[in-house]
Structures are given as C-alpha cells and as structure tokens.
Short mmCIF file of C-alpha atoms in Angstrom, two decimals:
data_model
loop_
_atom_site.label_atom_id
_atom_site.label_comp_id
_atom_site.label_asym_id
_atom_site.label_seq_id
_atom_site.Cartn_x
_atom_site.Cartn_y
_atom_site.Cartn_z
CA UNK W 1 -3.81 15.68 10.77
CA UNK W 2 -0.43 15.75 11.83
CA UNK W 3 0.49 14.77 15.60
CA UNK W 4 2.30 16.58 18.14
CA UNK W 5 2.99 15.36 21.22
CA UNK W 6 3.99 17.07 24.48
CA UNK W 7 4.69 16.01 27.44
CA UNK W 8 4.58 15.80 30.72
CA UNK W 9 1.00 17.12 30.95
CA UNK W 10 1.39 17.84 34.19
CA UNK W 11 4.30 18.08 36.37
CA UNK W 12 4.21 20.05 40.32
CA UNK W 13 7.88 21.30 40.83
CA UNK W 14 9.30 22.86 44.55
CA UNK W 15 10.21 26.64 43.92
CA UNK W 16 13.91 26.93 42.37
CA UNK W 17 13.97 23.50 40.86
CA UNK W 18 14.17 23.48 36.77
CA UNK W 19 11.45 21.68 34.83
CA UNK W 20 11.82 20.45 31.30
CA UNK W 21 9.29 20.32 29.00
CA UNK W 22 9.43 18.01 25.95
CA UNK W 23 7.96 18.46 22.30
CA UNK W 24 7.63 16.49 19.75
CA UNK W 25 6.44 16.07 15.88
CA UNK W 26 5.30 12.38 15.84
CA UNK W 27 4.83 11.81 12.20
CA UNK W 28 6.43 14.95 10.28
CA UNK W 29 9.42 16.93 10.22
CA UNK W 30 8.95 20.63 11.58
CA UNK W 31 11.17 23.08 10.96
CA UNK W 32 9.66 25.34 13.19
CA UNK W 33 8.06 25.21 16.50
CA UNK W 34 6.43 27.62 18.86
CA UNK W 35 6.28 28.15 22.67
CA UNK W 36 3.41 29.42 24.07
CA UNK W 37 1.93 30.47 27.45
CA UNK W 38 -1.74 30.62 28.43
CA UNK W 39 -3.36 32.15 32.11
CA UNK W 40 -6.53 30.60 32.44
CA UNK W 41 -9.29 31.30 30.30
CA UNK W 42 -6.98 34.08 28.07
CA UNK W 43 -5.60 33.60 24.98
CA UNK W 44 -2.08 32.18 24.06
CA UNK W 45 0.65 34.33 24.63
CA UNK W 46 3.62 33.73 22.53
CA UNK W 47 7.02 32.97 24.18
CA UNK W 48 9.65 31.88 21.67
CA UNK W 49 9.73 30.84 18.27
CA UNK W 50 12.01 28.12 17.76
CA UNK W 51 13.74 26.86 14.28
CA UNK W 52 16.01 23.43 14.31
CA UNK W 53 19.81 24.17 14.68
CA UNK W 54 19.29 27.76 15.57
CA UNK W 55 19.03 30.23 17.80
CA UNK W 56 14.97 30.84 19.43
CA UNK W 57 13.95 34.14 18.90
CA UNK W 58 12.26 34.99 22.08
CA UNK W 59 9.06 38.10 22.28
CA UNK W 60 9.50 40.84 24.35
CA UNK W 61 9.55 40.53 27.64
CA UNK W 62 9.82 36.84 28.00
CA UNK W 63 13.33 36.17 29.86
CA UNK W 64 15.33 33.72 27.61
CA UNK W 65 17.72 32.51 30.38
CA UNK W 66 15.11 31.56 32.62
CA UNK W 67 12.70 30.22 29.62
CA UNK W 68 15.63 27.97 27.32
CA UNK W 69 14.43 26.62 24.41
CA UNK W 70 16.49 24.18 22.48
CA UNK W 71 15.56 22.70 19.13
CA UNK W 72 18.14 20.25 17.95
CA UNK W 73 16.30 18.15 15.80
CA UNK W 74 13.85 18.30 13.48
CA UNK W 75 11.19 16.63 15.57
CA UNK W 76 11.96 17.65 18.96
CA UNK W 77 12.04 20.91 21.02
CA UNK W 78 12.58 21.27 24.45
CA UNK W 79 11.37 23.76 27.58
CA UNK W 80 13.13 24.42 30.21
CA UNK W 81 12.13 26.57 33.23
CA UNK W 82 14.83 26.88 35.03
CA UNK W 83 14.86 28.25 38.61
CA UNK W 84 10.80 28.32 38.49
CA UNK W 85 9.09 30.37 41.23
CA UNK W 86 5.55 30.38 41.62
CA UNK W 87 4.47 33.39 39.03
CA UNK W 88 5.86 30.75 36.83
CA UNK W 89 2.85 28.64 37.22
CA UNK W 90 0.93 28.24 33.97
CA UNK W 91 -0.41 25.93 31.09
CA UNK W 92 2.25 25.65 28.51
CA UNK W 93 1.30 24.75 24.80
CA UNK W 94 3.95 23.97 21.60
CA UNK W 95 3.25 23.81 18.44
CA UNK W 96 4.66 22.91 15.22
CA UNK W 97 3.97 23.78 11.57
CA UNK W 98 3.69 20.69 9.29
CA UNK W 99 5.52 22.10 5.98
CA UNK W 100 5.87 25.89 4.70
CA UNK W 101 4.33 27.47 1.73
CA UNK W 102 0.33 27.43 0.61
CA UNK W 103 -0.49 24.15 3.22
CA UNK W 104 1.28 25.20 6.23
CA UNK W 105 -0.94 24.86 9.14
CA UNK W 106 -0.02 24.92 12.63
CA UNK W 107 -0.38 21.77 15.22
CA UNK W 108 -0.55 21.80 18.85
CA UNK W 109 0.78 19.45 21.55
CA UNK W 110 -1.60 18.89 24.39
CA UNK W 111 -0.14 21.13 26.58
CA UNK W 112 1.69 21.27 29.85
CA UNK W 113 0.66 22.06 33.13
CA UNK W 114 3.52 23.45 35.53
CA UNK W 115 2.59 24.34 39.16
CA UNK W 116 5.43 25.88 40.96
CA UNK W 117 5.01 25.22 45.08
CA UNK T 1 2.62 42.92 12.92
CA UNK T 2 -0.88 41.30 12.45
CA UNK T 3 -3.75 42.21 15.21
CA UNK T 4 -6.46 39.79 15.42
CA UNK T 5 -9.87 40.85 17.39
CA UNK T 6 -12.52 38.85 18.91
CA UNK T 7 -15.18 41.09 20.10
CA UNK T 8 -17.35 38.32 22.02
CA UNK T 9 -15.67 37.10 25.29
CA UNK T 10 -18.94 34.58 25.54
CA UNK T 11 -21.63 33.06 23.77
CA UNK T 12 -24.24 30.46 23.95
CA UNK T 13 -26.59 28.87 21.56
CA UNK T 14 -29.39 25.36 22.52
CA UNK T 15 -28.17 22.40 21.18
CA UNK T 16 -29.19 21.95 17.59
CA UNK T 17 -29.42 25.58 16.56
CA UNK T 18 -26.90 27.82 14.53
CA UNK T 19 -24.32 30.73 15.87
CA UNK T 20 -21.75 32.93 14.46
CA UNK T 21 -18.47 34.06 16.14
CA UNK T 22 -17.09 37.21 15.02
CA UNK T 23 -13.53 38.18 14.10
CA UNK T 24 -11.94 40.71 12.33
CA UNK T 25 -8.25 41.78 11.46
CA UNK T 26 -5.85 44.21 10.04
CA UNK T 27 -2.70 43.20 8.18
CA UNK T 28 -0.79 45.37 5.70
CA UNK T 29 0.08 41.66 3.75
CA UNK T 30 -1.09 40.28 0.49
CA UNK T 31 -0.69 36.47 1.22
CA UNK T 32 -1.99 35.34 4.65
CA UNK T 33 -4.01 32.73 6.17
CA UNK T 34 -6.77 32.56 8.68
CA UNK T 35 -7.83 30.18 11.29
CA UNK T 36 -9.72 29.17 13.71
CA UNK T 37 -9.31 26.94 16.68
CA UNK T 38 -10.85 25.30 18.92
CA UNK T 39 -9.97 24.31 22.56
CA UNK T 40 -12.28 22.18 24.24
CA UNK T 41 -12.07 21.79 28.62
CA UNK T 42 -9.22 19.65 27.66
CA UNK T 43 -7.20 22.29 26.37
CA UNK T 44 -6.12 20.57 23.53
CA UNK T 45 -6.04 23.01 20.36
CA UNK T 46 -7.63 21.61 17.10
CA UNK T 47 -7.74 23.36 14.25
CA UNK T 48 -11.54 23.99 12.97
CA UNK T 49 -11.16 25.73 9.26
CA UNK T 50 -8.35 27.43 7.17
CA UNK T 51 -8.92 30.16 4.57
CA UNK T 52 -6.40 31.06 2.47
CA UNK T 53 -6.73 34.73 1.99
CA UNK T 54 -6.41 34.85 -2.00
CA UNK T 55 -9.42 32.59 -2.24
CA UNK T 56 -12.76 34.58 -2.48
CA UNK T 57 -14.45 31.17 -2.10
CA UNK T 58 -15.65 30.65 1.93
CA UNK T 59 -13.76 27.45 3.52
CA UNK T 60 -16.29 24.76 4.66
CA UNK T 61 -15.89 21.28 7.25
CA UNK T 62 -19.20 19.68 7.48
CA UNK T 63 -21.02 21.79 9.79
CA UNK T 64 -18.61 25.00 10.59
CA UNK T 65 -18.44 27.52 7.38
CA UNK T 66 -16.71 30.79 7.66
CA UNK T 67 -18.14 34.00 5.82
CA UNK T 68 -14.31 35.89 4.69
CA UNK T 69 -15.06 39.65 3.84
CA UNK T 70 -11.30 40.44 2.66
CA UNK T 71 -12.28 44.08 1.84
CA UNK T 72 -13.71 44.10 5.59
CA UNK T 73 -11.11 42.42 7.08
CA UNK T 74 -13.60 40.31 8.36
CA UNK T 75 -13.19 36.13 9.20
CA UNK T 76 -16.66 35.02 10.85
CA UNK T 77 -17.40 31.25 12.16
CA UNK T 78 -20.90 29.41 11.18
CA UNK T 79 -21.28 26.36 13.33
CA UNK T 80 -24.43 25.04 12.28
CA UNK T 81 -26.58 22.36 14.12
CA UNK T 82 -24.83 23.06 17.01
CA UNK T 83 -23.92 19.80 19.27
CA UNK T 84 -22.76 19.76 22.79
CA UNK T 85 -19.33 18.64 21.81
CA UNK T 86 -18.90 21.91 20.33
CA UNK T 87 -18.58 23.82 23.74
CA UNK T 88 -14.99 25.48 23.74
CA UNK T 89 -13.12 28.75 23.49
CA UNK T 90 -12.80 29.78 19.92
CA UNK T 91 -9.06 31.51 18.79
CA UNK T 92 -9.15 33.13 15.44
CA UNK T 93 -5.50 33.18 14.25
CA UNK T 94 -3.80 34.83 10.96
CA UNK T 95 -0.54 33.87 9.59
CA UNK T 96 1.81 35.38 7.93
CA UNK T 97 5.08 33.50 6.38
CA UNK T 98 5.88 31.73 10.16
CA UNK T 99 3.59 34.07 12.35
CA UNK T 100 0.60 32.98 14.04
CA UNK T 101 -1.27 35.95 15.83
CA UNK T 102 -4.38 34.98 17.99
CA UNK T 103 -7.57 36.67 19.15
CA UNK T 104 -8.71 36.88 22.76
CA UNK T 105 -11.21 34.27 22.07
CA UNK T 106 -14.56 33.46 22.01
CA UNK T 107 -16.20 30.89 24.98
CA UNK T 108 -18.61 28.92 23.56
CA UNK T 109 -21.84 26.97 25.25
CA UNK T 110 -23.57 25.05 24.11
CA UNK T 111 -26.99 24.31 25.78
CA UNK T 112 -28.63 21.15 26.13
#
C-alpha cells in the first residue's frame, strides 16, 4: 500500500513554544490530507481537512489559529501548534487518500506524539 | 453527516479461535465505502478490509471477512484463526466522496 510518513514521532515542547508537525505522501500524490487527534484509548477525532493550494477546512471547535495547517504541495502537509499549553498534549495522526473515485482509500502516517511541559 | 457505531468497547478471543466485531451505520448516501482499521500498541493505523457499498458480494483478506447487511446498515469483522498479532483496537470507518467518519472502536485481545 501506499506510504505516509510523519514525523517527528515524538517531540516534548516547554509550554508556549510552537511545534511543527510534518506529513508526507512518500510514493503518491494526495490531494487531500487529514488531521486528526486521538486521547488515549478513544477514537480519532477529526481536526482539519486539508486540500493542496487551499484553504483547510477546520471541524467545529478546533481553533484554526492555534492548530495551522498548510498544504502546499501535493505530498506534504504541515502541523503547527503554535503557542502549545499542556491540554494540548496528545497523539496526532495524518492521513492521506491515495487517488479519488471507486479506489480511494485512506493512509495513515505513524503518528505524532506531542507532550506539552 | 455519516454516524458510525461500535457497540463493543472490548473483546477477547484464545489464540487460534474465531470472533466477530460489530458495527453498524446510518447514511442517507447511495455510494459509500466501509472500512476497517486496525491499530496495533504501536498506533500505527492499517487498513484491514474495504467494501464498497454497491457490491452485495462480502470483501475478504486471508483470514478477516466482513458480513455487509446494506438493508441493516450493518458492516461486521470475521477474523478467523485468530493470532496474537491480531491484538489492537478496531475503527470501523465509512466514506463518503472525501469523508472518513470513525467508530469508537473495538479493543481487541487476543489470548495466548
């Protein structure tokens, strides 16, 4: 299957710092990719959807100038937790969807571990 | 928007045997997908099985088999000959166009 990779897997940041979280299609081009957030032993919890040259549409609730999201390629998105505090500690996942139409599937990086002191 | 429910927070099956995860959704759309992953202690997610939702025929990959009951709403997992490797939290997902929508997920245990 197609490769996704995401990194850093783990990264410890001092509280008001910004972290930046990299994602990347290794061996396709995605036109879309997807930020998700995950509390341990729950389920993902979308963030952001995030299409290449545009705008991310962010869900409800999640604070887009805290959480920025830029896409500008076709094989790389970026994370960025800017001014991170504590409640911001969490396992962060992207993912990536290979091609559209009747084969799309959905790929995940390997996820990101932020702990905010 | 799609819901997508997993009524079994945790299972367990011995080593060798056969268990079913349940999951069941509701969508107002004609063409969807289902899925389900799997994420292992290493919280990498790997996709399992895909079912295209226009396809009466159940999706099979070697030992996991899904039983689809469109009319039901109804996407169940088979994981037969169950191996230790196989302990992980199960996420059932639909899509729609670019929307993925996830169940609460299903921890799974295998015992030795």
């Amino acid at each position: 299957g197609a490769v996704v990779s995401q990194h850093p897997s783990w990264v410890i940041c001092k509280s008001g710092t910004s972290v930046k979280i990299e994602c990347r299609s290794l061996d396709f081009q995605a036109t879309t990719m997807f930020w998700y957030r995950q509390f341990p032993k729950q389920s993902l919890m979308l963030m952001a959807t995030s299409n290449e040259g545009s705008k991310a549409t962010y869900e409800q609730g999640v604070e887009k100038d805290k959480f920025l999201i830029n896409h500008a390629s076709l094989t790389l998105s970026t994370l960025t937790v800017t001014s991170a505090h504590p409640e911001d500690s969490s396992f962060y996942i992207c993912s990536a969807t290979q091609s559209t139409g009747p084969d799309e599937k959905l790929f995940f990086g390997s996820g990101t571990q932020l702990s905010v002191l | 928007a799609q819901t997508v429910t997993q009524s079994q927070p945790e299972m367990s099956v011995q080593e060798a045997e056969t268990v079913t995860l349940s999951c069941t959704y509701d969508t107002s759309e004609n063409n969807y997908y289902l899925f389900w992953y799997k994420q292992p202690p290493s919280r990498q997610m790997i996709l399992v099985i895909r079912q295209e939702a226009y396809k009466q025929q159940n999706a099979t990959e070697n030992r996991f088999s899904v039983n689809f009951q469109k009319a039901a709403k109804s996407f169940s997992l088979k994981i037969s000959d169950s191996q230790l490797g196989d302990t992980a939290m199960y996420f059932c997902a639909s899509q729609t166009g670019n929307q993925f929508y996830f169940g609460t997920g299903t921890s799974l245990t295998v015992i030795p």
